[in-house]
Coordinates of C-alpha atoms in Angstrom, one line a residue:
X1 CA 0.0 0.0 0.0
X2 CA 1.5 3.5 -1.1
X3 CA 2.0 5.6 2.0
X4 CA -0.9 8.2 2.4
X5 CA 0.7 11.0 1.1
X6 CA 1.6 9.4 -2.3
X7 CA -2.4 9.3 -2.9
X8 CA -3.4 11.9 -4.7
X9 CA -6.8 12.1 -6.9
X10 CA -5.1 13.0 -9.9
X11 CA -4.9 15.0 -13.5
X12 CA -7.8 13.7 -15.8
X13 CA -6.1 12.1 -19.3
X14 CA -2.6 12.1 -17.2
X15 CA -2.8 8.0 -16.7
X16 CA -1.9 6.3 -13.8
X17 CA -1.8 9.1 -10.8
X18 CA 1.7 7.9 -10.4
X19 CA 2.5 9.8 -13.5
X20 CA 5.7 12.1 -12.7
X21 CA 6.1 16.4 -12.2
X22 CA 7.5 17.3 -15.5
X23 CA 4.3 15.7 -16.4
X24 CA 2.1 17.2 -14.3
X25 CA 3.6 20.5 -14.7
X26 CA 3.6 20.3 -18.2
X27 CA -0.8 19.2 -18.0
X28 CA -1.2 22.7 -15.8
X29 CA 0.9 25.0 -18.0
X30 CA -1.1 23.8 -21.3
X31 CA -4.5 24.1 -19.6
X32 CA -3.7 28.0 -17.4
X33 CA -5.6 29.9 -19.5
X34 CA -8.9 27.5 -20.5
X35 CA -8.9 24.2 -18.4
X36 CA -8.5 24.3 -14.6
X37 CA -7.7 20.7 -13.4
X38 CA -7.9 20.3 -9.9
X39 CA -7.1 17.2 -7.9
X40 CA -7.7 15.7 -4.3
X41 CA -4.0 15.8 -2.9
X42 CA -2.6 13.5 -0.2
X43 CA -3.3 13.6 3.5
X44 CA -22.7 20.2 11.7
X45 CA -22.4 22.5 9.1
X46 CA -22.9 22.1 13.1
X47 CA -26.3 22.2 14.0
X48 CA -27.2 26.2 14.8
X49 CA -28.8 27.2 18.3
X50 CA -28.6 30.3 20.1
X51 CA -27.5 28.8 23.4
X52 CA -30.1 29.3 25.5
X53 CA -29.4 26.5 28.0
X54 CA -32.3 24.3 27.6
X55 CA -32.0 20.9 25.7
X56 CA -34.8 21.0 23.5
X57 CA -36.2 24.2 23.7
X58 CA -34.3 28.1 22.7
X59 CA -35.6 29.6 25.6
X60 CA -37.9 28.9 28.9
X61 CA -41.6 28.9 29.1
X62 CA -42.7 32.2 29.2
X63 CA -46.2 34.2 29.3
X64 CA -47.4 36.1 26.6
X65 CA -49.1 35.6 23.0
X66 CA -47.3 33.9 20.5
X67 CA -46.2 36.2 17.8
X68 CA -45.1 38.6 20.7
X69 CA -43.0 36.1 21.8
X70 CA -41.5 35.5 19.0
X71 CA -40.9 39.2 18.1
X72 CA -39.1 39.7 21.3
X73 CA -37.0 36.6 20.9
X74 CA -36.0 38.0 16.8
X75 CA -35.1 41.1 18.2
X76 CA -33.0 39.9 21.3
X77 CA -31.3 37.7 19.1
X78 CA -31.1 39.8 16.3
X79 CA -27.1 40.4 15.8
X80 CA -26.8 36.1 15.9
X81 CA -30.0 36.0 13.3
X82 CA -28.1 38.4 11.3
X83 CA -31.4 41.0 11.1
X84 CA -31.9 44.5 12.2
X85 CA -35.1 46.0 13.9
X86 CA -35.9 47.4 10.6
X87 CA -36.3 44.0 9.6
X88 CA -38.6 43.1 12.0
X89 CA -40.7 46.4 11.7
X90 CA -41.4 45.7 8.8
X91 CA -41.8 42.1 8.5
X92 CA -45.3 40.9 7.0
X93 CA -46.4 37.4 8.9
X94 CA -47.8 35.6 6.0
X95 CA -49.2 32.7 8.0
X96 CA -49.8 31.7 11.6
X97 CA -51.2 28.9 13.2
X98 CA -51.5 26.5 15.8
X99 CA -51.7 22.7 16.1
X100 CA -54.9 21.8 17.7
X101 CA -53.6 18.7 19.3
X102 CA -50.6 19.8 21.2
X103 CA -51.1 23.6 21.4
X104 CA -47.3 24.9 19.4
X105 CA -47.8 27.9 16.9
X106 CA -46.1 28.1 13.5
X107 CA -45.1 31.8 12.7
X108 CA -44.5 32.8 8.9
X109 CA -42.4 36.0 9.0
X110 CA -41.8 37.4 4.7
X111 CA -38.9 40.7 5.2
X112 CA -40.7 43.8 3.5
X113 CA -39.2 46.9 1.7
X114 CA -40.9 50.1 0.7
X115 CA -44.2 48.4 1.9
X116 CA -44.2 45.3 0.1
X117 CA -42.7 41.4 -0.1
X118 CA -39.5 40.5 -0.6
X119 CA -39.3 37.2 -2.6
X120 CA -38.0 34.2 -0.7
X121 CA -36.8 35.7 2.3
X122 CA -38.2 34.5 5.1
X123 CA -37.9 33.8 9.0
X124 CA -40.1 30.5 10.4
X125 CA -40.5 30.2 14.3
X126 CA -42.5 28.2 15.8
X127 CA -43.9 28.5 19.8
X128 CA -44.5 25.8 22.3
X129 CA -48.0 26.2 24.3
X130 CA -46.2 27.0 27.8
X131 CA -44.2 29.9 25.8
X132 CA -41.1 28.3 24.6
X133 CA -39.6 29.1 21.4
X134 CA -38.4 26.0 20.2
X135 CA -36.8 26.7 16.8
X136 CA -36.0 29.3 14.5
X137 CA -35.1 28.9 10.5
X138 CA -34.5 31.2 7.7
X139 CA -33.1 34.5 7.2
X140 CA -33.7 37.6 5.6
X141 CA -31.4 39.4 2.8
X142 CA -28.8 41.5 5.1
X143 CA -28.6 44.4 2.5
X144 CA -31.9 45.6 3.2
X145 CA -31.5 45.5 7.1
X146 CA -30.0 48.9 6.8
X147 CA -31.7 50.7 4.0
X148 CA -34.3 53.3 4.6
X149 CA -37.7 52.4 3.7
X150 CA -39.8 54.8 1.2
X151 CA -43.7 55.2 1.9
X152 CA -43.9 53.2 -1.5
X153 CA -42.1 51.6 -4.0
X154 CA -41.0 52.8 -6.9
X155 CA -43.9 53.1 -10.3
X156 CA -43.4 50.2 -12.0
X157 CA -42.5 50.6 -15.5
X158 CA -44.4 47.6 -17.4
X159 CA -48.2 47.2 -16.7
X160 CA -49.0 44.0 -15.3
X161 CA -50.6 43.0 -18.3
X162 CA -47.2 43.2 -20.2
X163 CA -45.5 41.3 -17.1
X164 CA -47.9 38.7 -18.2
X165 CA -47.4 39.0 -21.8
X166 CA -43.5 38.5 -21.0
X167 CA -43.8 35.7 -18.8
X168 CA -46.1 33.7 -21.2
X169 CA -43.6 34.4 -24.0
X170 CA -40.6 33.7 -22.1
X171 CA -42.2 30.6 -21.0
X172 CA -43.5 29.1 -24.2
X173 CA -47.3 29.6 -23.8
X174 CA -49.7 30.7 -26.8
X175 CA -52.2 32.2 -26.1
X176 CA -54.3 35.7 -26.7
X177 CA -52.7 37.7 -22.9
X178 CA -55.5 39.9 -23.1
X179 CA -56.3 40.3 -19.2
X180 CA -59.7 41.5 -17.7
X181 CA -59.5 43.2 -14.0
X182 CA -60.7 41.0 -12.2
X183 CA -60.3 42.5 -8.5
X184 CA -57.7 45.1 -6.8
X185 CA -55.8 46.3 -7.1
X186 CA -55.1 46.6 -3.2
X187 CA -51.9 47.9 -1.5
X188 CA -48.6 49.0 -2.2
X189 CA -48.0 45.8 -3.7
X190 CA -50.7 46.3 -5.7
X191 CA -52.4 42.7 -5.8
X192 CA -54.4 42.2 -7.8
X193 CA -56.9 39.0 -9.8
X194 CA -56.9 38.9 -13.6
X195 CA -58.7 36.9 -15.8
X196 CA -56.2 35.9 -18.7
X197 CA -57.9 32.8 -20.3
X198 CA -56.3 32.7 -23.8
X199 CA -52.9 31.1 -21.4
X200 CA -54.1 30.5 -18.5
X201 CA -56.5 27.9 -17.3
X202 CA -57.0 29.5 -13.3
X203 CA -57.4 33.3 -12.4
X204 CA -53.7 34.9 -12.0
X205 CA -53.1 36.6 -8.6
X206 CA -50.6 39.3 -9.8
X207 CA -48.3 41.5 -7.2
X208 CA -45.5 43.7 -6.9
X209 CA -42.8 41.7 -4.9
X210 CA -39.2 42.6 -4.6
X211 CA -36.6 39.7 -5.8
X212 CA -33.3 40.2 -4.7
X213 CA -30.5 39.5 -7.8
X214 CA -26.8 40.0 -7.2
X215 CA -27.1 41.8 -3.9
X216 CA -29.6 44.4 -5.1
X217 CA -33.7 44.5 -4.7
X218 CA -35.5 44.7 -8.6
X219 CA -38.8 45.5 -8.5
X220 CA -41.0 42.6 -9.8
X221 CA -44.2 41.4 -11.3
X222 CA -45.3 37.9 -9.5
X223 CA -47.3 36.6 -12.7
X224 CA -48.6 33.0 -11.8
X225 CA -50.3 31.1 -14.7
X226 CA -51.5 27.5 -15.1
X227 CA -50.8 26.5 -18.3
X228 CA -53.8 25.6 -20.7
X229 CA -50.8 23.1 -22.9
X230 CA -49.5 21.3 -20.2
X231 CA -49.8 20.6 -16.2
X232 CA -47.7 23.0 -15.1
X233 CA -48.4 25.7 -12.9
X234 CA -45.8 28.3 -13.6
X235 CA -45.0 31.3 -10.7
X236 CA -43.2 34.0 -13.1
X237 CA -41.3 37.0 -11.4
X238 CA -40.6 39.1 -14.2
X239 CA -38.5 42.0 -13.7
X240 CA -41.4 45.3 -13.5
X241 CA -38.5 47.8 -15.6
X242 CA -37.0 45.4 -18.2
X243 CA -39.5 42.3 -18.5
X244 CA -36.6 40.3 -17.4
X245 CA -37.7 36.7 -16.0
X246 CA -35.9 37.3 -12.5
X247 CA -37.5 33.8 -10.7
X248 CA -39.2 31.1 -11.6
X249 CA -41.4 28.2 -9.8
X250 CA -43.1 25.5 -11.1
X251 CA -45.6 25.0 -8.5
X252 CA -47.1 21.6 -10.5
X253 CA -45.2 18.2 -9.9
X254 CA -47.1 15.8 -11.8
X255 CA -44.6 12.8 -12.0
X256 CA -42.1 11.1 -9.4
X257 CA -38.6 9.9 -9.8
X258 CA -37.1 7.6 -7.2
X259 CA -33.4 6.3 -6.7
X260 CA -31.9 3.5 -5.1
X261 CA -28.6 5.2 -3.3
X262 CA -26.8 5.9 0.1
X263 CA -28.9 8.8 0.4
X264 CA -27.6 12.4 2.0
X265 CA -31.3 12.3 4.7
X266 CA -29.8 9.0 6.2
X267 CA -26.5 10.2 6.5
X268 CA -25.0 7.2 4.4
X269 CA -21.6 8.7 3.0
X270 CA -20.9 5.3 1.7
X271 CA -21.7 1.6 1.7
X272 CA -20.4 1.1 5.7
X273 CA -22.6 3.2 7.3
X274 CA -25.9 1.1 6.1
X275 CA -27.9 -0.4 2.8
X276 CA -28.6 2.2 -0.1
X277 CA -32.5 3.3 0.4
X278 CA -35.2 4.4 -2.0
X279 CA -36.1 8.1 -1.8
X280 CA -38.5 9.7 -3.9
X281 CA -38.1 13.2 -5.5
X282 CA -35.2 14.7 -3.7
X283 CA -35.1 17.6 -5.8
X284 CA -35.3 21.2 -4.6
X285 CA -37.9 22.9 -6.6
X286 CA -35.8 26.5 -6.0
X287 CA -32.6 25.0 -7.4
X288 CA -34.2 22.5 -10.1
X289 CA -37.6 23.8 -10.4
X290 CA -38.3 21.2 -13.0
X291 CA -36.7 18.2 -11.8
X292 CA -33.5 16.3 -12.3
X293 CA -34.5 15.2 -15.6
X294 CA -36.0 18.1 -17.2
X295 CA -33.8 20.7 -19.6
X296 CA -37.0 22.5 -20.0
X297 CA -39.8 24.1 -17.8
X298 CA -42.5 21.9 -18.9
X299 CA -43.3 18.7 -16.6
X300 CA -42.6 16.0 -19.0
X301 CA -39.1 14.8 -18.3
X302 CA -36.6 14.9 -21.6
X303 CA -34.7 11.9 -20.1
X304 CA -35.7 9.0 -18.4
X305 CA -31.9 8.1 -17.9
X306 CA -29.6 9.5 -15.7
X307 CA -29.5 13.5 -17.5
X308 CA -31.0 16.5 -17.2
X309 CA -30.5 19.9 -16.2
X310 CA -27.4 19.6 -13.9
X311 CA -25.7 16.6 -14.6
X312 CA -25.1 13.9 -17.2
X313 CA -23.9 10.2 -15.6
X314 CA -22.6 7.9 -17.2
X315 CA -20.3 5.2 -17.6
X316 CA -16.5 5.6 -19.3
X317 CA -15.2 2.7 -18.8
X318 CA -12.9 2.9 -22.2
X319 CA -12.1 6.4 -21.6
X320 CA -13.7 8.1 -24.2
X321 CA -15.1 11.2 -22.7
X322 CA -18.4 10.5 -24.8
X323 CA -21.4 9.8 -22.6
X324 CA -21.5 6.0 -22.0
X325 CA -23.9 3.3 -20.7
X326 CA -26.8 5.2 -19.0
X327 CA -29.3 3.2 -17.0
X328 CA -33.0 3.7 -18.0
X329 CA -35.9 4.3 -14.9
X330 CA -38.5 4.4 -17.8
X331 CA -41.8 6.3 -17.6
X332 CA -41.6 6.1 -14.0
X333 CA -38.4 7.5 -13.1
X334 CA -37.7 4.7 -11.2
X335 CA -33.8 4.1 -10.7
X336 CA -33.8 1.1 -8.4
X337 CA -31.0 -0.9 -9.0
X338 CA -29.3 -3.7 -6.8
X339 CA -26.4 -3.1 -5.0
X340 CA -23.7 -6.2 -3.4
X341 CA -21.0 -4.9 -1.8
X342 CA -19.3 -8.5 -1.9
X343 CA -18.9 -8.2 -5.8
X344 CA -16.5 -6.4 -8.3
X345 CA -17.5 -2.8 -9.3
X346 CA -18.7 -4.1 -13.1
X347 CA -21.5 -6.1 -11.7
X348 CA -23.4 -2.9 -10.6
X349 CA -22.8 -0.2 -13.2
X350 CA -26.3 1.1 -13.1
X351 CA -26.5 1.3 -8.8
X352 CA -22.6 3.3 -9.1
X353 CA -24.4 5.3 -11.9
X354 CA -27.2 6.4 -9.9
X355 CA -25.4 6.9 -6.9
X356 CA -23.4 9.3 -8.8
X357 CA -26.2 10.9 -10.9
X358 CA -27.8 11.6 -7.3
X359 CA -25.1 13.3 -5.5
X360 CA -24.4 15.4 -7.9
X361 CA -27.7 16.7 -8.1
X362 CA -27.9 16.6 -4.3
X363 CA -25.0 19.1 -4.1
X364 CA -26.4 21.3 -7.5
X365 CA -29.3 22.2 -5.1
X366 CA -27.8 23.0 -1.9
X367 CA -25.0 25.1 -3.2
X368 CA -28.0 26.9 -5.6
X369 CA -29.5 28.1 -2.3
X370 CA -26.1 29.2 -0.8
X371 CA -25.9 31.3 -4.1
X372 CA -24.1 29.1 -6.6
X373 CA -26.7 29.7 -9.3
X374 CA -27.0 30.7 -13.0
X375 CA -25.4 34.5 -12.1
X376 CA -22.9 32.8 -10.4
X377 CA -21.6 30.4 -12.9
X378 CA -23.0 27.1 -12.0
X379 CA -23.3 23.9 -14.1
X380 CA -26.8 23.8 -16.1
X381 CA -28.3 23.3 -19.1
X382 CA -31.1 25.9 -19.1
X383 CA -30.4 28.7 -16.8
X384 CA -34.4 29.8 -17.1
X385 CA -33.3 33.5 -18.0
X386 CA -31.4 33.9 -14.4
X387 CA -28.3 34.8 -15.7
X388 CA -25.3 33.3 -16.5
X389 CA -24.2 31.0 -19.8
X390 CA -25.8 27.2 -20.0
X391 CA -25.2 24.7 -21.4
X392 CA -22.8 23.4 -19.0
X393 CA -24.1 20.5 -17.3
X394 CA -21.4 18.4 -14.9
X395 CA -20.2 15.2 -17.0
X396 CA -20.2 12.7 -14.6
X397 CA -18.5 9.9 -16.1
X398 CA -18.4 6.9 -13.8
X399 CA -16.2 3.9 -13.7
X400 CA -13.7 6.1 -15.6
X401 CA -10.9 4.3 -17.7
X402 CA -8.6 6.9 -17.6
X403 CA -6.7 5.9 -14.0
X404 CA -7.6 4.1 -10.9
X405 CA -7.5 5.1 -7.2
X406 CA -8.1 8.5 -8.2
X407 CA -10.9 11.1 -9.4
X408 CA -10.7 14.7 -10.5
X409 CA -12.4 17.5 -12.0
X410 CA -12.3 19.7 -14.7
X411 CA -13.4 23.0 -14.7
X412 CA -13.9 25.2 -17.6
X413 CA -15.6 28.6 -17.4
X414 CA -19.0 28.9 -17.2
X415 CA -21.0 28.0 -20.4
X416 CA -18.5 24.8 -20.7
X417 CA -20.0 21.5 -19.1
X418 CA -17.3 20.4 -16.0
X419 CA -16.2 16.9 -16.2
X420 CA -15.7 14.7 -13.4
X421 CA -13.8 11.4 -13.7
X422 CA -14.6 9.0 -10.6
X423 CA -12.2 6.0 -10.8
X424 CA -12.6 2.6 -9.3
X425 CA -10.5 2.0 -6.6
X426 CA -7.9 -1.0 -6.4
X427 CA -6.5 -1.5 -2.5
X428 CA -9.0 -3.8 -1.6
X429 CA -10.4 -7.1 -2.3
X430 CA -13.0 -6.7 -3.9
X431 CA -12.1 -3.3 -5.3
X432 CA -14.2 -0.5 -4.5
X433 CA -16.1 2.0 -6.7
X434 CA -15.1 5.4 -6.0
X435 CA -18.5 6.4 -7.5
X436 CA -20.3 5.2 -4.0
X437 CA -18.1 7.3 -1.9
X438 CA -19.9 10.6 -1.3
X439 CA -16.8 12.0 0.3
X440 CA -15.0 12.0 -3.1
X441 CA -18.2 13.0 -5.3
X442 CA -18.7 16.2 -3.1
X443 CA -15.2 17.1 -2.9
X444 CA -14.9 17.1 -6.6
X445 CA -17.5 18.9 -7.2
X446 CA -16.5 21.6 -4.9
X447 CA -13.5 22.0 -7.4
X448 CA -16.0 23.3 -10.1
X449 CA -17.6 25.9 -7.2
X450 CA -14.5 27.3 -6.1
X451 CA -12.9 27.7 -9.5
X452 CA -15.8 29.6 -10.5
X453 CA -16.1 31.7 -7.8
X454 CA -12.7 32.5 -6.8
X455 CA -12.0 34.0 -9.6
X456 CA -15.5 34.7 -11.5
X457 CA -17.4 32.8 -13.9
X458 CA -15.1 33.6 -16.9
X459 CA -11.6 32.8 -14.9
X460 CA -11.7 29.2 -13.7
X461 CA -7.5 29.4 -13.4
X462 CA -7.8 31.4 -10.3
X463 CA -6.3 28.6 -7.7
X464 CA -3.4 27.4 -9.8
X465 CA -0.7 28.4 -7.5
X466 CA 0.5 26.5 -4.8
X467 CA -1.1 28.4 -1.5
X468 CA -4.5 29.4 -3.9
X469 CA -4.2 25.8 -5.0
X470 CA -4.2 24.4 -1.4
X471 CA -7.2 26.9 -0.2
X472 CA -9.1 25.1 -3.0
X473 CA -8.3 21.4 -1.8
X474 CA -8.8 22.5 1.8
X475 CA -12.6 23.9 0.8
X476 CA -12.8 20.8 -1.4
X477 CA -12.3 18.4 2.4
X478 CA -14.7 21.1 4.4
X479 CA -17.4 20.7 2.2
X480 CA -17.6 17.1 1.9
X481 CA -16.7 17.0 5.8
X482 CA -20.0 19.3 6.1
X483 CA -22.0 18.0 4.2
X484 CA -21.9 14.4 5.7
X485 CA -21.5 15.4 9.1
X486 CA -23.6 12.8 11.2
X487 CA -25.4 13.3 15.1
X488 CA -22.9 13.5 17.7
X489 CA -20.0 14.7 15.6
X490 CA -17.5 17.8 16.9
X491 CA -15.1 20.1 16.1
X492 CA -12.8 17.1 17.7
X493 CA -14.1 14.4 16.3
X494 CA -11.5 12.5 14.1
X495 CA -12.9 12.8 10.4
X496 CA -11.2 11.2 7.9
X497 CA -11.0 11.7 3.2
X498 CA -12.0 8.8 1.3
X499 CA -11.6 6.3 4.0
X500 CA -14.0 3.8 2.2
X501 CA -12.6 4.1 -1.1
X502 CA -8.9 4.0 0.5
X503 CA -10.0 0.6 2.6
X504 CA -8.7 2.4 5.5
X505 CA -10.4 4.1 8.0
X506 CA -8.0 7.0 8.6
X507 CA -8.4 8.2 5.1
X508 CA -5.8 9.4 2.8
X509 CA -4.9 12.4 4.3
X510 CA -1.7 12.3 6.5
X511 CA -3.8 12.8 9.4
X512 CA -7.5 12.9 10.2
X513 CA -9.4 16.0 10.8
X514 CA -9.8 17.0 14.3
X515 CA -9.3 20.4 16.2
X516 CA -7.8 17.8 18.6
X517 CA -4.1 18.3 18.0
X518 CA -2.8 15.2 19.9
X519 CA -5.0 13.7 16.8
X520 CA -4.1 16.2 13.8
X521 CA -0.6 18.0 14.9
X522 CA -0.7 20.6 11.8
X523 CA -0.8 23.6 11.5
X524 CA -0.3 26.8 8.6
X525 CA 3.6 26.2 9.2
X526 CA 3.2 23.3 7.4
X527 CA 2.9 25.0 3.9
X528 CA 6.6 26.5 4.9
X529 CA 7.7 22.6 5.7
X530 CA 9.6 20.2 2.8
X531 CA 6.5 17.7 1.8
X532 CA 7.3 17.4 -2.1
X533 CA 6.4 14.7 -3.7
X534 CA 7.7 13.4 -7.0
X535 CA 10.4 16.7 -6.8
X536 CA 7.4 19.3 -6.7
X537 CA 5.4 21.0 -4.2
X538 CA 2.5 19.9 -3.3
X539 CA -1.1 21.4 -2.0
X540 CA -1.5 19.7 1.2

């Protein structure tokens, strides 16, 4: 077994990791200015509360009425939530209930500007009968915490009726837009029912929301219509100055998809911490408003095999970089395939397939809702007029013939699909499949996030250098470390790199990660220490 520092998840096309520096010098100085090839180099988010002492519960029982108590807990916490008492002035509470059987209320907090909604920022607290508050989730969008507020917002440019034009055209939908007034409008936001039957099938209940893009509010139509052509039942945002489509939702899910995997809810990084599961529609309608399996908005998937928006899987076993072997889940999107951990990686193509076509999507949608989207420089086919270039789905190529005990990923700019080589992996008996590690999957990915963010969209050759090189790999390790984080874990809790994949429980990293440092002794004077390997410098 090569000692831990020799494994590396190497160049894509360079061969056998083992391949020397002059090499691997000679792969980064051809690719600098188009092709960023990063590898994974030899060696809760914790679960948020606001301390209030009390195991289950964020504070004591208390007296009072429930949206008081919560108000008062928002704005004595306020710095930690990250809000201001602007915020909470004017917040609109767009629900509030309570469960008749054990007596908690559920509090639905949108953050307001200028009088009116801000799209998709909202706080959820939720009130225990004796008083407690017993959770809070959400957020609002800091940059408007500590703007002044006008009496109204700004005229709107386009009518609503020409919101509605736009979003039907945008969207595909024939159809006379002639709207009648139906009722309204009422407010500052003025909302407002039409009657637009030539496209859509239901009333539309139009209003003047904000939707925050790139840090800044736009002023915005909400334009819902139910298609008359299909089942869909689009929510259009369309920008009320330049008839931009700012967001969409697709509030219709008509079909199902369902995957056989080590899923991310059960905490199953790989095949030793249980037996893959079934779960059904995983998908986050924000990041992948039409599904995994969609490239357009309509509700009819364009693939019933492992593509869609975000990712292409599939197998490339003879290293061709041409999309493979794809397993099917036919008109029901079902991708249940066996799984036996006892046999070689070849016997279960389609369950290492699907394993990999899932995380990959998994980790599309949660980065999309920490702000890796279109305007960012993410990986999609159709970026729905957010932003950004498209056509740049992640090649996922599984099984990859190109090396072994390796993986790596590619990372053009944005409007060039990423490609990520996973590699089966040869130290054990039988060999193992890096493709059903979750540890390597996410790590790679995170290559294509931070090379598109460090240095923009258009300049994924930001982290070439050494130091910028080993920030990258370092993010690469937190993420997957995050994302897989399982109860009980701590800042001191020994956590090791591709431990399955490696058949070795402390991973390939020279030591685990741990704040602990009688368990991981380094520290930033390592990057000044001699740990060359093959006569070069490396990033860990």
């Amino acid at each position: 077994m090569l000692p831990r520092f020799g494994r590396m998840f190497g160049h894509a096309g360079a061969g056998s990791p083992r391949n020397g520096a002059g090499a691997s010098r000679r792969v980064r100085a051809a690719n600098r200015t188009k092709l960023a090839i990063d590898r994974l180099e030899d060696r809760a988010l914790m679960a948020y509360g606001l301390g209030a002492g009390y195991p289950e519960f964020l504070t004591a029982p208390q007296q009072g009425q429930p949206l008081d108590l919560a108000m008062t807990y928002l704005q004595s916490n306020a710095d930690k939530l990250g809000i201001t008492g602007a915020d909470l002035d004017r917040a609109v509470v767009t629900n509030m209930y309570t469960d008749a059987g054990i007596g908690t209320t559920h509090i639905y907090l949108r953050q307001g500007y200028n009088g009116i909604r801000v799209y998709n920022q909202d706080i959820n607290i939720s009130i225990a009968a004796d008083g407690s508050v017993i959770t809070v989730g959400g957020g609002f969008d800091a940059s408007l915490g500590t703007k002044p507020s006008a009496d109204a917002p700004p005229a709107p440019l386009l009518s609503v009726s020409e919101a509605l034009d736009r979003a039907a055209k945008i969207l595909g939908q024939p159809g006379d837009t002639t709207t009648t007034l139906v009722s309204g409008p009422i407010g500052a936001d003025q909302m407002m029912v039409l009657s637009a039957a030539g496209v859509s099938e239901l009333d539309v209940h139009a209003r003047l929301q904000y939707v925050m893009i790139a840090g800044g509010e736009r002023l915005a139509w909400e334009v819902p219509i139910a298609s008359r052509t299909s089942s869909d039942y689009f929510d259009a945002y369309i920008d009320a100055s330049s008839g931009e489509l700012l967001e969409l939702d697709n509030w219709s899910a008509d079909f199902s998809s369902s995957y056989n995997v080590f899923s991310l809810g059960d905490r199953l990084r790989d095949p030793r911490f249980g037996n893959p599961v079934v779960v059904t529609d995983p998908f986050d309608a924000t990041a992948s408003p039409s599904g995994w399996h969609n490239t357009g908005t309509g509700s009819t998937p364009t693939s019933t095999r492992t593509s869609g928006n975000n990712v292409i899987a599939y197998e490339d076993t003879a290293n061709s970089n041409a999309v493979g072997f794809q397993p099917d889940g036919g008109s029901a999107l079902s991708f249940n395939f066996p799984f036996d951990p006892a046999t070689a990686p070849s016997t279960y193509q389609s369950f290492a397939i699907t394993n990999l076509f899932y995380w990959t999507n998994i980790t599309h949608d949660i980065w999309y809702n920490l702000g890796f989207d279109e305007a960012a420089g993410n990986f999609q086919v159709n970026n729905f007029g957010k932003g950004g270039l498209g056509n740049d789905p992640v090649l996922a190529e599984a099984q990859d013939g190109s090396g072994t005990d390796n993986a790596n990923m590619q990372t053009p700019p944005d409007g060039q699909s990423g490609r990520m080589q996973m590699y089966v992996w040869t130290l054990t008996n039988p060999q193992r499949d890096g493709d059903l590690d979750a540890e390597i999957i996410i790590h790679e990915y995170a290559h294509g996030l931070s090379n598109r963010l460090t240095g923009g969209p258009a300049n994924s050759g930001a982290l070439n250098n050494i130091q910028s090189g080993g920030m990258g790999e370092g993010w690469s390790d937190f993420f997957a470390l995050a994302f897989l984080q399982r109860p009980g874990d701590t800042k001191d809790t020994p956590r090791s790199i591709a431990s399955y994949s490696f058949g070795d429980d402390a991973g390939i990293r020279r030591f685990p990660y741990s704040y602990d440092m009688s368990v991981n002794p380094q520290t930033i004077n390592e990057y000044n220490l001699d740990r060359s390997f093959f006569g070069e410098p490396q990033v860990h």
